[in-house]
Amino acid sequence: MSSSQLTRIGQGQTMLLVNPKESGEYLCEAQTSRGSDTSKPVLLEVVTCDSETVG
């Protein structure tokens, strides 16, 4: 994983992606006293738009 900022929200994590270089495959790994598990990977594509498009 890259240097993306992670913020804890309740029981989960929110990833703030600000750069197309952060695009790629991500997964979740969880570990508790009952054991551990890993999610299936998901492909995430980060896109940007120019300021004229925004507004």
PDB file of C-alpha atoms in Angstrom:
ATOM      1  CA  MET A   1       0.000   0.000   0.000  1.00  0.00           C
ATOM      2  CA  SER A   2       1.123   3.519  -0.655  1.00  0.00           C
ATOM      3  CA  SER A   3       1.405   6.524   1.621  1.00  0.00           C
ATOM      4  CA  SER A   4      -2.336   7.342   1.395  1.00  0.00           C
ATOM      5  CA  GLN A   5      -3.820   8.873   4.495  1.00  0.00           C
ATOM      6  CA  LEU A   6      -6.020   6.466   6.466  1.00  0.00           C
ATOM      7  CA  THR A   7      -8.656   7.720   8.881  1.00  0.00           C
ATOM      8  CA  ARG A   8     -10.451   5.461  11.339  1.00  0.00           C
ATOM      9  CA  ILE A   9     -14.245   5.803  11.142  1.00  0.00           C
ATOM     10  CA  GLY A  10     -16.160   3.597  13.600  1.00  0.00           C
ATOM     11  CA  GLN A  11     -15.209   0.008  12.931  1.00  0.00           C
ATOM     12  CA  GLY A  12     -13.706   0.674   9.496  1.00  0.00           C
ATOM     13  CA  GLN A  13     -11.176   2.717   7.608  1.00  0.00           C
ATOM     14  CA  THR A  14     -11.652   5.529   5.117  1.00  0.00           C
ATOM     15  CA  MET A  15      -8.895   6.021   2.573  1.00  0.00           C
ATOM     16  CA  LEU A  16      -8.400   9.505   1.145  1.00  0.00           C
ATOM     17  CA  LEU A  17      -7.055   9.058  -2.377  1.00  0.00           C
ATOM     18  CA  VAL A  18      -5.759  12.213  -3.964  1.00  0.00           C
ATOM     19  CA  ASN A  19      -3.559  11.020  -6.780  1.00  0.00           C
ATOM     20  CA  PRO A  20      -4.048   8.774  -9.822  1.00  0.00           C
ATOM     21  CA  LYS A  21      -0.854   7.000  -8.718  1.00  0.00           C
ATOM     22  CA  GLU A  22      -2.982   5.571  -5.876  1.00  0.00           C
ATOM     23  CA  SER A  23      -5.019   3.566  -8.412  1.00  0.00           C
ATOM     24  CA  GLY A  24      -4.651  -0.159  -8.097  1.00  0.00           C
ATOM     25  CA  GLU A  25      -5.779  -3.240  -6.260  1.00  0.00           C
ATOM     26  CA  TYR A  26      -6.835  -2.926  -2.620  1.00  0.00           C
ATOM     27  CA  LEU A  27      -8.040  -5.405  -0.039  1.00  0.00           C
ATOM     28  CA  CYS A  28      -9.017  -5.455   3.601  1.00  0.00           C
ATOM     29  CA  GLU A  29      -7.264  -7.536   6.241  1.00  0.00           C
ATOM     30  CA  ALA A  30      -8.939  -8.007   9.616  1.00  0.00           C
ATOM     31  CA  GLN A  31      -7.625  -9.679  12.739  1.00  0.00           C
ATOM     32  CA  THR A  32      -9.422 -10.315  16.036  1.00  0.00           C
ATOM     33  CA  SER A  33      -9.151 -12.719  18.945  1.00  0.00           C
ATOM     34  CA  ARG A  34     -11.436 -15.046  16.952  1.00  0.00           C
ATOM     35  CA  GLY A  35      -9.097 -15.211  13.962  1.00  0.00           C
ATOM     36  CA  SER A  36      -8.253 -13.304  10.825  1.00  0.00           C
ATOM     37  CA  ASP A  37      -9.551 -12.956   7.293  1.00  0.00           C
ATOM     38  CA  THR A  38      -8.755 -11.140   4.061  1.00  0.00           C
ATOM     39  CA  SER A  39     -11.311  -9.732   1.631  1.00  0.00           C
ATOM     40  CA  LYS A  40     -11.271 -10.310  -2.082  1.00  0.00           C
ATOM     41  CA  PRO A  41      -9.260  -7.584  -3.836  1.00  0.00           C
ATOM     42  CA  VAL A  42     -11.032  -4.719  -5.583  1.00  0.00           C
ATOM     43  CA  LEU A  43      -9.634  -2.581  -8.385  1.00  0.00           C
ATOM     44  CA  LEU A  44      -9.809   1.139  -7.688  1.00  0.00           C
ATOM     45  CA  GLU A  45      -9.213   3.769 -10.369  1.00  0.00           C
ATOM     46  CA  VAL A  46      -8.550   7.348  -9.239  1.00  0.00           C
ATOM     47  CA  VAL A  47      -9.344   9.953 -11.877  1.00  0.00           C
ATOM     48  CA  THR A  48      -8.934  13.716 -11.849  1.00  0.00           C
ATOM     49  CA  CYS A  49     -10.580  16.535 -13.722  1.00  0.00           C
ATOM     50  CA  ASP A  50      -9.354  19.999 -14.580  1.00  0.00           C
ATOM     51  CA  SER A  51     -10.670  23.104 -12.801  1.00  0.00           C
ATOM     52  CA  GLU A  52     -12.687  24.171 -15.875  1.00  0.00           C
ATOM     53  CA  THR A  53     -14.734  20.975 -15.605  1.00  0.00           C
ATOM     54  CA  VAL A  54     -15.399  21.469 -11.888  1.00  0.00           C
ATOM     55  CA  GLY A  55     -16.584  24.864 -12.121  1.00  0.00           C
TER      56      GLY A  55
END
